[in-house]
Amino acid sequence: MKKLLLVILLGIISLSVLAQRRVPRATQDVSPALLKTLQVEQHTFEGSLPYCQNKPQVPVEALVVLLHGRSGNGTDNLAQLTNPAVKPLLTYVEQTGKRVLVLMPQAPQRGGWNTVEEQVARLVSFKIREYHLPADKVYISGVSMGGGGVYSLMAKHPGLFNKAVLVSAGGRADMAPKMKGQFLLIHGEQDRVIPFTRAEQMAQALAQNKAVQVDLWPLAGRGHIDGAQAAYSAKTWDWLFGEQTK
């Protein structure tokens, strides 16, 4: 009996460890010092949507929205900063001197992006008016669950974003005909959380839409977490800002 209980206990521990390895999780208590390190400010939109933004040089020439994965959910207006896109983008902007406004909203603990996507759309529209941004300079990126939020926003608000980067993300092929713009899908070929085939299927569906241009960049040997960490390179930002070489 004791041996059986021990086997069961070891099984539970193994499953817990495996789950932690498969699904990226942010530190539960993100230090407020991260705000100073990244040089971002905390705000609230419409009294209920937490978001952070950088301090862009003006006049602003482009806007990028970053949607985090499930580990960034909450109300602390901090956890979303662990999104693997945040630091690489802010570093790229600083090093290149680009005048870019970066918005980092936070989804609630329950419901995820589905419950606040219309607020996110209104926040983006508000910032477009505030900074007098041209429609073709509004971009969005999402990782994992955030990628699902990007697909949904692109389908429900076609034309709001000109370019989208989807990392380690799934999507619904039936939504592809409703979208427009340029899409870059980056996905680890060894992803066991959201299989690479999901990205392939979405790329194929998007390619059937004449209002869409789509690229798929496979990451050989990468899984869900390390794929997301490797995806946001200078090459990715060059694609987003139109700096890629032919």
PDB file of C-alpha atoms in Angstrom:
ATOM      1  CA  MET A   1       0.000   0.000   0.000  1.00  0.00           C
ATOM      2  CA  LYS A   2       2.819   2.405   0.906  1.00  0.00           C
ATOM      3  CA  LYS A   3       4.568   1.599  -2.375  1.00  0.00           C
ATOM      4  CA  LEU A   4       1.352   2.330  -4.306  1.00  0.00           C
ATOM      5  CA  LEU A   5       0.922   5.691  -2.556  1.00  0.00           C
ATOM      6  CA  LEU A   6       4.554   6.533  -3.275  1.00  0.00           C
ATOM      7  CA  VAL A   7       4.093   5.725  -6.982  1.00  0.00           C
ATOM      8  CA  ILE A   8       0.957   7.895  -7.136  1.00  0.00           C
ATOM      9  CA  LEU A   9       2.717  10.766  -5.352  1.00  0.00           C
ATOM     10  CA  LEU A  10       5.711  10.586  -7.701  1.00  0.00           C
ATOM     11  CA  GLY A  11       3.349  10.566 -10.671  1.00  0.00           C
ATOM     12  CA  ILE A  12       1.586  13.700  -9.463  1.00  0.00           C
ATOM     13  CA  ILE A  13       4.913  15.474  -8.910  1.00  0.00           C
ATOM     14  CA  SER A  14       6.138  14.465 -12.365  1.00  0.00           C
ATOM     15  CA  LEU A  15       2.983  15.768 -14.026  1.00  0.00           C
ATOM     16  CA  SER A  16       3.299  19.044 -12.121  1.00  0.00           C
ATOM     17  CA  VAL A  17       6.908  19.493 -13.217  1.00  0.00           C
ATOM     18  CA  LEU A  18       6.013  18.640 -16.819  1.00  0.00           C
ATOM     19  CA  ALA A  19       3.186  21.187 -16.816  1.00  0.00           C
ATOM     20  CA  GLN A  20       5.524  23.864 -15.541  1.00  0.00           C
ATOM     21  CA  ARG A  21       7.997  23.081 -18.294  1.00  0.00           C
ATOM     22  CA  ARG A  22       5.343  23.109 -21.004  1.00  0.00           C
ATOM     23  CA  VAL A  23       3.498  26.278 -20.119  1.00  0.00           C
ATOM     24  CA  PRO A  24       5.473  29.486 -19.569  1.00  0.00           C
ATOM     25  CA  ARG A  25       4.680  31.118 -16.249  1.00  0.00           C
ATOM     26  CA  ALA A  26       5.709  34.548 -15.072  1.00  0.00           C
ATOM     27  CA  THR A  27       7.078  35.203 -11.615  1.00  0.00           C
ATOM     28  CA  GLN A  28       4.089  35.564  -9.288  1.00  0.00           C
ATOM     29  CA  ASP A  29       5.373  38.804  -7.753  1.00  0.00           C
ATOM     30  CA  VAL A  30       7.017  40.923 -10.414  1.00  0.00           C
ATOM     31  CA  SER A  31       9.107  43.631  -8.826  1.00  0.00           C
ATOM     32  CA  PRO A  32       7.943  47.212  -9.469  1.00  0.00           C
ATOM     33  CA  ALA A  33      11.630  47.949 -10.109  1.00  0.00           C
ATOM     34  CA  LEU A  34      11.038  46.411 -13.533  1.00  0.00           C
ATOM     35  CA  LEU A  35       9.099  49.560 -14.460  1.00  0.00           C
ATOM     36  CA  LYS A  36      12.209  51.660 -13.935  1.00  0.00           C
ATOM     37  CA  THR A  37      14.467  49.130 -15.642  1.00  0.00           C
ATOM     38  CA  LEU A  38      12.295  49.057 -18.762  1.00  0.00           C
ATOM     39  CA  GLN A  39      11.447  52.764 -18.482  1.00  0.00           C
ATOM     40  CA  VAL A  40       7.701  52.254 -18.831  1.00  0.00           C
ATOM     41  CA  GLU A  41       4.703  53.869 -17.158  1.00  0.00           C
ATOM     42  CA  GLN A  42       1.566  52.306 -15.677  1.00  0.00           C
ATOM     43  CA  HIS A  43      -1.877  53.502 -16.737  1.00  0.00           C
ATOM     44  CA  THR A  44      -5.523  52.409 -16.673  1.00  0.00           C
ATOM     45  CA  PHE A  45      -7.920  52.805 -19.594  1.00  0.00           C
ATOM     46  CA  GLU A  46     -11.638  53.383 -19.011  1.00  0.00           C
ATOM     47  CA  GLY A  47     -11.070  52.746 -15.329  1.00  0.00           C
ATOM     48  CA  SER A  48     -10.602  48.983 -15.705  1.00  0.00           C
ATOM     49  CA  LEU A  49      -7.989  47.997 -18.303  1.00  0.00           C
ATOM     50  CA  PRO A  50      -4.433  48.047 -16.883  1.00  0.00           C
ATOM     51  CA  TYR A  51      -1.716  48.820 -19.387  1.00  0.00           C
ATOM     52  CA  CYS A  52       1.869  49.961 -19.513  1.00  0.00           C
ATOM     53  CA  GLN A  53       3.496  52.103 -22.153  1.00  0.00           C
ATOM     54  CA  ASN A  54       6.961  53.380 -22.889  1.00  0.00           C
ATOM     55  CA  LYS A  55       7.981  57.020 -23.109  1.00  0.00           C
ATOM     56  CA  PRO A  56       8.353  57.481 -26.874  1.00  0.00           C
ATOM     57  CA  GLN A  57      10.219  60.200 -28.654  1.00  0.00           C
ATOM     58  CA  VAL A  58       7.854  62.576 -30.429  1.00  0.00           C
ATOM     59  CA  PRO A  59       6.481  62.886 -32.961  1.00  0.00           C
ATOM     60  CA  VAL A  60       5.612  59.201 -32.731  1.00  0.00           C
ATOM     61  CA  GLU A  61       5.972  57.371 -36.039  1.00  0.00           C
ATOM     62  CA  ALA A  62       4.488  53.969 -35.186  1.00  0.00           C
ATOM     63  CA  LEU A  63       2.510  52.068 -32.547  1.00  0.00           C
ATOM     64  CA  VAL A  64       3.032  48.468 -31.434  1.00  0.00           C
ATOM     65  CA  VAL A  65       0.642  46.570 -29.171  1.00  0.00           C
ATOM     66  CA  LEU A  66       2.018  43.536 -27.305  1.00  0.00           C
ATOM     67  CA  LEU A  67      -0.410  40.891 -26.035  1.00  0.00           C
ATOM     68  CA  HIS A  68       1.038  38.562 -23.399  1.00  0.00           C
ATOM     69  CA  GLY A  69       0.404  34.867 -22.790  1.00  0.00           C
ATOM     70  CA  ARG A  70      -1.595  33.360 -19.935  1.00  0.00           C
ATOM     71  CA  SER A  71       1.158  33.871 -17.375  1.00  0.00           C
ATOM     72  CA  GLY A  72       0.730  37.639 -17.686  1.00  0.00           C
ATOM     73  CA  ASN A  73      -2.933  37.616 -16.648  1.00  0.00           C
ATOM     74  CA  GLY A  74      -3.905  39.592 -13.564  1.00  0.00           C
ATOM     75  CA  THR A  75      -4.567  43.072 -12.235  1.00  0.00           C
ATOM     76  CA  ASP A  76      -1.147  44.133 -10.931  1.00  0.00           C
ATOM     77  CA  ASN A  77      -0.218  45.920 -14.183  1.00  0.00           C
ATOM     78  CA  LEU A  78       3.206  44.308 -13.931  1.00  0.00           C
ATOM     79  CA  ALA A  79       3.019  40.631 -14.879  1.00  0.00           C
ATOM     80  CA  GLN A  80       2.496  41.442 -18.569  1.00  0.00           C
ATOM     81  CA  LEU A  81       6.019  42.889 -18.637  1.00  0.00           C
ATOM     82  CA  THR A  82       7.409  39.330 -18.511  1.00  0.00           C
ATOM     83  CA  ASN A  83       6.130  38.879 -22.077  1.00  0.00           C
ATOM     84  CA  PRO A  84       9.243  37.767 -24.032  1.00  0.00           C
ATOM     85  CA  ALA A  85       8.554  40.485 -26.613  1.00  0.00           C
ATOM     86  CA  VAL A  86       8.750  43.430 -24.216  1.00  0.00           C
ATOM     87  CA  LYS A  87      12.448  43.816 -23.459  1.00  0.00           C
ATOM     88  CA  PRO A  88      13.680  42.942 -26.994  1.00  0.00           C
ATOM     89  CA  LEU A  89      11.320  45.482 -28.566  1.00  0.00           C
ATOM     90  CA  LEU A  90      12.139  48.282 -26.135  1.00  0.00           C
ATOM     91  CA  THR A  91      15.848  47.580 -26.619  1.00  0.00           C
ATOM     92  CA  TYR A  92      15.451  47.602 -30.410  1.00  0.00           C
ATOM     93  CA  VAL A  93      13.569  50.900 -30.284  1.00  0.00           C
ATOM     94  CA  GLU A  94      16.243  52.474 -28.088  1.00  0.00           C
ATOM     95  CA  GLN A  95      19.146  51.222 -30.183  1.00  0.00           C
ATOM     96  CA  THR A  96      17.628  52.238 -33.528  1.00  0.00           C
ATOM     97  CA  GLY A  97      16.233  55.564 -32.311  1.00  0.00           C
ATOM     98  CA  LYS A  98      12.800  54.767 -33.691  1.00  0.00           C
ATOM     99  CA  ARG A  99       9.925  56.897 -32.404  1.00  0.00           C
ATOM    100  CA  VAL A 100       7.624  54.058 -31.415  1.00  0.00           C
ATOM    101  CA  LEU A 101       4.830  53.937 -28.867  1.00  0.00           C
ATOM    102  CA  VAL A 102       4.627  50.481 -27.247  1.00  0.00           C
ATOM    103  CA  LEU A 103       1.392  49.504 -25.491  1.00  0.00           C
ATOM    104  CA  MET A 104       1.325  46.531 -23.098  1.00  0.00           C
ATOM    105  CA  PRO A 105      -2.216  45.906 -21.821  1.00  0.00           C
ATOM    106  CA  GLN A 106      -2.963  43.237 -19.222  1.00  0.00           C
ATOM    107  CA  ALA A 107      -5.708  40.642 -19.570  1.00  0.00           C
ATOM    108  CA  PRO A 108      -7.705  39.663 -16.450  1.00  0.00           C
ATOM    109  CA  GLN A 109      -7.041  36.455 -14.551  1.00  0.00           C
ATOM    110  CA  ARG A 110     -10.261  34.909 -15.802  1.00  0.00           C
ATOM    111  CA  GLY A 111     -11.449  35.054 -19.374  1.00  0.00           C
ATOM    112  CA  GLY A 112      -8.216  36.247 -20.928  1.00  0.00           C
ATOM    113  CA  TRP A 113      -8.235  38.505 -23.972  1.00  0.00           C
ATOM    114  CA  ASN A 114     -11.771  37.553 -24.989  1.00  0.00           C
ATOM    115  CA  THR A 115     -13.175  39.627 -22.147  1.00  0.00           C
ATOM    116  CA  VAL A 116     -11.230  42.816 -22.898  1.00  0.00           C
ATOM    117  CA  GLU A 117     -10.461  42.741 -26.624  1.00  0.00           C
ATOM    118  CA  GLU A 118     -12.985  45.500 -27.401  1.00  0.00           C
ATOM    119  CA  GLN A 119     -11.373  47.676 -24.734  1.00  0.00           C
ATOM    120  CA  VAL A 120      -7.992  46.995 -26.298  1.00  0.00           C
ATOM    121  CA  ALA A 121      -9.362  48.063 -29.692  1.00  0.00           C
ATOM    122  CA  ARG A 122     -10.715  51.292 -28.183  1.00  0.00           C
ATOM    123  CA  LEU A 123      -7.406  51.942 -26.408  1.00  0.00           C
ATOM    124  CA  VAL A 124      -5.561  51.579 -29.717  1.00  0.00           C
ATOM    125  CA  SER A 125      -7.996  53.895 -31.493  1.00  0.00           C
ATOM    126  CA  PHE A 126      -7.580  56.440 -28.698  1.00  0.00           C
ATOM    127  CA  LYS A 127      -3.778  56.362 -28.999  1.00  0.00           C
ATOM    128  CA  ILE A 128      -3.969  56.658 -32.789  1.00  0.00           C
ATOM    129  CA  ARG A 129      -5.928  59.891 -32.375  1.00  0.00           C
ATOM    130  CA  GLU A 130      -3.759  61.139 -29.513  1.00  0.00           C
ATOM    131  CA  TYR A 131      -0.514  60.717 -31.438  1.00  0.00           C
ATOM    132  CA  HIS A 132      -1.927  61.361 -34.934  1.00  0.00           C
ATOM    133  CA  LEU A 133      -0.670  58.046 -36.257  1.00  0.00           C
ATOM    134  CA  PRO A 134      -1.137  56.910 -39.864  1.00  0.00           C
ATOM    135  CA  ALA A 135      -3.165  53.709 -40.293  1.00  0.00           C
ATOM    136  CA  ASP A 136      -0.300  51.831 -41.935  1.00  0.00           C
ATOM    137  CA  LYS A 137       1.970  52.299 -38.906  1.00  0.00           C
ATOM    138  CA  VAL A 138      -0.139  50.436 -36.349  1.00  0.00           C
ATOM    139  CA  TYR A 139       1.142  46.965 -35.488  1.00  0.00           C
ATOM    140  CA  ILE A 140       0.406  44.153 -33.030  1.00  0.00           C
ATOM    141  CA  SER A 141       2.109  41.040 -31.709  1.00  0.00           C
ATOM    142  CA  GLY A 142       0.919  38.241 -29.473  1.00  0.00           C
ATOM    143  CA  VAL A 143       2.591  35.231 -27.902  1.00  0.00           C
ATOM    144  CA  SER A 144       0.777  31.979 -27.078  1.00  0.00           C
ATOM    145  CA  MET A 145      -2.652  32.991 -25.684  1.00  0.00           C
ATOM    146  CA  GLY A 146      -1.883  36.546 -26.794  1.00  0.00           C
ATOM    147  CA  GLY A 147      -1.632  35.280 -30.359  1.00  0.00           C
ATOM    148  CA  GLY A 148      -5.208  34.070 -30.125  1.00  0.00           C
ATOM    149  CA  GLY A 149      -6.150  37.568 -29.006  1.00  0.00           C
ATOM    150  CA  VAL A 150      -4.346  39.028 -32.018  1.00  0.00           C
ATOM    151  CA  TYR A 151      -6.203  36.773 -34.458  1.00  0.00           C
ATOM    152  CA  SER A 152      -9.516  37.707 -32.866  1.00  0.00           C
ATOM    153  CA  LEU A 153      -8.783  41.444 -33.015  1.00  0.00           C
ATOM    154  CA  MET A 154      -7.596  41.194 -36.620  1.00  0.00           C
ATOM    155  CA  ALA A 155     -10.821  39.406 -37.574  1.00  0.00           C
ATOM    156  CA  LYS A 156     -13.199  41.692 -35.676  1.00  0.00           C
ATOM    157  CA  HIS A 157     -11.381  44.931 -36.519  1.00  0.00           C
ATOM    158  CA  PRO A 158      -9.867  44.454 -39.985  1.00  0.00           C
ATOM    159  CA  GLY A 159      -7.792  47.462 -40.919  1.00  0.00           C
ATOM    160  CA  LEU A 160      -7.067  48.563 -37.362  1.00  0.00           C
ATOM    161  CA  PHE A 161      -3.635  46.911 -37.533  1.00  0.00           C
ATOM    162  CA  ASN A 162      -1.474  46.865 -40.634  1.00  0.00           C
ATOM    163  CA  LYS A 163       0.950  44.133 -39.502  1.00  0.00           C
ATOM    164  CA  ALA A 164       0.843  41.307 -36.974  1.00  0.00           C
ATOM    165  CA  VAL A 165       3.489  39.001 -35.514  1.00  0.00           C
ATOM    166  CA  LEU A 166       2.152  35.739 -34.060  1.00  0.00           C
ATOM    167  CA  VAL A 167       4.508  33.702 -31.873  1.00  0.00           C
ATOM    168  CA  SER A 168       3.832  30.194 -30.545  1.00  0.00           C
ATOM    169  CA  ALA A 169       0.166  30.816 -31.266  1.00  0.00           C
ATOM    170  CA  GLY A 170      -2.812  28.881 -32.503  1.00  0.00           C
ATOM    171  CA  GLY A 171      -5.714  30.264 -34.476  1.00  0.00           C
ATOM    172  CA  ARG A 172      -9.032  29.441 -36.106  1.00  0.00           C
ATOM    173  CA  ALA A 173      -8.820  28.953 -39.853  1.00  0.00           C
ATOM    174  CA  ASP A 174     -12.464  29.999 -40.293  1.00  0.00           C
ATOM    175  CA  MET A 175     -11.528  33.514 -39.100  1.00  0.00           C
ATOM    176  CA  ALA A 176      -8.882  34.003 -41.816  1.00  0.00           C
ATOM    177  CA  PRO A 177     -11.282  35.311 -44.526  1.00  0.00           C
ATOM    178  CA  LYS A 178     -12.263  38.217 -42.247  1.00  0.00           C
ATOM    179  CA  MET A 179      -8.715  39.520 -41.819  1.00  0.00           C
ATOM    180  CA  LYS A 180      -6.508  41.909 -43.743  1.00  0.00           C
ATOM    181  CA  GLY A 181      -2.898  43.029 -43.464  1.00  0.00           C
ATOM    182  CA  GLN A 182       0.527  41.412 -43.246  1.00  0.00           C
ATOM    183  CA  PHE A 183       1.130  38.455 -40.957  1.00  0.00           C
ATOM    184  CA  LEU A 184       4.351  36.886 -39.683  1.00  0.00           C
ATOM    185  CA  LEU A 185       3.940  33.536 -37.926  1.00  0.00           C
ATOM    186  CA  ILE A 186       6.923  32.297 -35.899  1.00  0.00           C
ATOM    187  CA  HIS A 187       6.637  28.868 -34.326  1.00  0.00           C
ATOM    188  CA  GLY A 188       8.874  26.205 -32.804  1.00  0.00           C
ATOM    189  CA  GLU A 189       8.794  22.961 -34.756  1.00  0.00           C
ATOM    190  CA  GLN A 190       8.981  20.995 -31.489  1.00  0.00           C
ATOM    191  CA  ASP A 191       6.170  22.894 -29.742  1.00  0.00           C
ATOM    192  CA  ARG A 192       4.080  20.377 -27.769  1.00  0.00           C
ATOM    193  CA  VAL A 193       1.692  22.920 -26.255  1.00  0.00           C
ATOM    194  CA  ILE A 194       0.515  24.381 -29.561  1.00  0.00           C
ATOM    195  CA  PRO A 195       1.828  22.061 -32.294  1.00  0.00           C
ATOM    196  CA  PHE A 196       3.647  23.554 -35.274  1.00  0.00           C
ATOM    197  CA  THR A 197       0.944  22.119 -37.538  1.00  0.00           C
ATOM    198  CA  ARG A 198      -1.469  24.690 -36.086  1.00  0.00           C
ATOM    199  CA  ALA A 199       0.714  27.485 -37.420  1.00  0.00           C
ATOM    200  CA  GLU A 200       0.995  25.740 -40.787  1.00  0.00           C
ATOM    201  CA  GLN A 201      -2.777  25.396 -41.032  1.00  0.00           C
ATOM    202  CA  MET A 202      -3.297  29.038 -40.129  1.00  0.00           C
ATOM    203  CA  ALA A 203      -0.693  30.171 -42.663  1.00  0.00           C
ATOM    204  CA  GLN A 204      -2.418  28.140 -45.364  1.00  0.00           C
ATOM    205  CA  ALA A 205      -5.812  29.614 -44.467  1.00  0.00           C
ATOM    206  CA  LEU A 206      -4.460  33.168 -44.466  1.00  0.00           C
ATOM    207  CA  ALA A 207      -2.766  32.597 -47.828  1.00  0.00           C
ATOM    208  CA  GLN A 208      -6.195  32.031 -49.383  1.00  0.00           C
ATOM    209  CA  ASN A 209      -7.225  35.582 -48.447  1.00  0.00           C
ATOM    210  CA  LYS A 210      -6.274  38.123 -51.138  1.00  0.00           C
ATOM    211  CA  ALA A 211      -6.276  40.920 -48.552  1.00  0.00           C
ATOM    212  CA  VAL A 212      -3.515  39.184 -46.596  1.00  0.00           C
ATOM    213  CA  GLN A 213       0.205  38.604 -46.990  1.00  0.00           C
ATOM    214  CA  VAL A 214       1.608  35.870 -44.759  1.00  0.00           C
ATOM    215  CA  ASP A 215       5.067  34.538 -43.888  1.00  0.00           C
ATOM    216  CA  LEU A 216       5.805  31.493 -41.722  1.00  0.00           C
ATOM    217  CA  TRP A 217       9.178  31.224 -39.992  1.00  0.00           C
ATOM    218  CA  PRO A 218       9.767  27.769 -38.451  1.00  0.00           C
ATOM    219  CA  LEU A 219      12.154  27.535 -35.506  1.00  0.00           C
ATOM    220  CA  ALA A 220      14.004  24.234 -35.819  1.00  0.00           C
ATOM    221  CA  GLY A 221      14.475  22.355 -32.563  1.00  0.00           C
ATOM    222  CA  ARG A 222      12.478  24.899 -30.552  1.00  0.00           C
ATOM    223  CA  GLY A 223       9.484  24.225 -28.340  1.00  0.00           C
ATOM    224  CA  HIS A 224       6.788  26.467 -26.900  1.00  0.00           C
ATOM    225  CA  ILE A 225       8.770  28.443 -24.346  1.00  0.00           C
ATOM    226  CA  ASP A 226      12.214  28.582 -25.921  1.00  0.00           C
ATOM    227  CA  GLY A 227      10.576  29.232 -29.283  1.00  0.00           C
ATOM    228  CA  ALA A 228       8.837  32.307 -27.885  1.00  0.00           C
ATOM    229  CA  GLN A 229      12.081  33.484 -26.306  1.00  0.00           C
ATOM    230  CA  ALA A 230      13.991  33.088 -29.577  1.00  0.00           C
ATOM    231  CA  ALA A 231      11.336  34.580 -31.839  1.00  0.00           C
ATOM    232  CA  TYR A 232      11.732  38.243 -30.960  1.00  0.00           C
ATOM    233  CA  SER A 233      15.056  38.948 -32.629  1.00  0.00           C
ATOM    234  CA  ALA A 234      16.187  42.044 -34.510  1.00  0.00           C
ATOM    235  CA  LYS A 235      15.187  40.219 -37.701  1.00  0.00           C
ATOM    236  CA  THR A 236      11.586  40.089 -36.466  1.00  0.00           C
ATOM    237  CA  TRP A 237      11.502  43.794 -35.632  1.00  0.00           C
ATOM    238  CA  ASP A 238      13.140  44.605 -38.975  1.00  0.00           C
ATOM    239  CA  TRP A 239      10.251  42.757 -40.643  1.00  0.00           C
ATOM    240  CA  LEU A 240       7.694  44.645 -38.562  1.00  0.00           C
ATOM    241  CA  PHE A 241       9.139  48.075 -39.266  1.00  0.00           C
ATOM    242  CA  GLY A 242       9.903  47.352 -42.913  1.00  0.00           C
ATOM    243  CA  GLU A 243      13.666  47.278 -42.524  1.00  0.00           C
ATOM    244  CA  GLN A 244      14.259  43.757 -43.829  1.00  0.00           C
ATOM    245  CA  THR A 245      16.744  43.404 -46.657  1.00  0.00           C
ATOM    246  CA  LYS A 246      15.766  41.792 -49.922  1.00  0.00           C
TER     247      LYS A 246
END
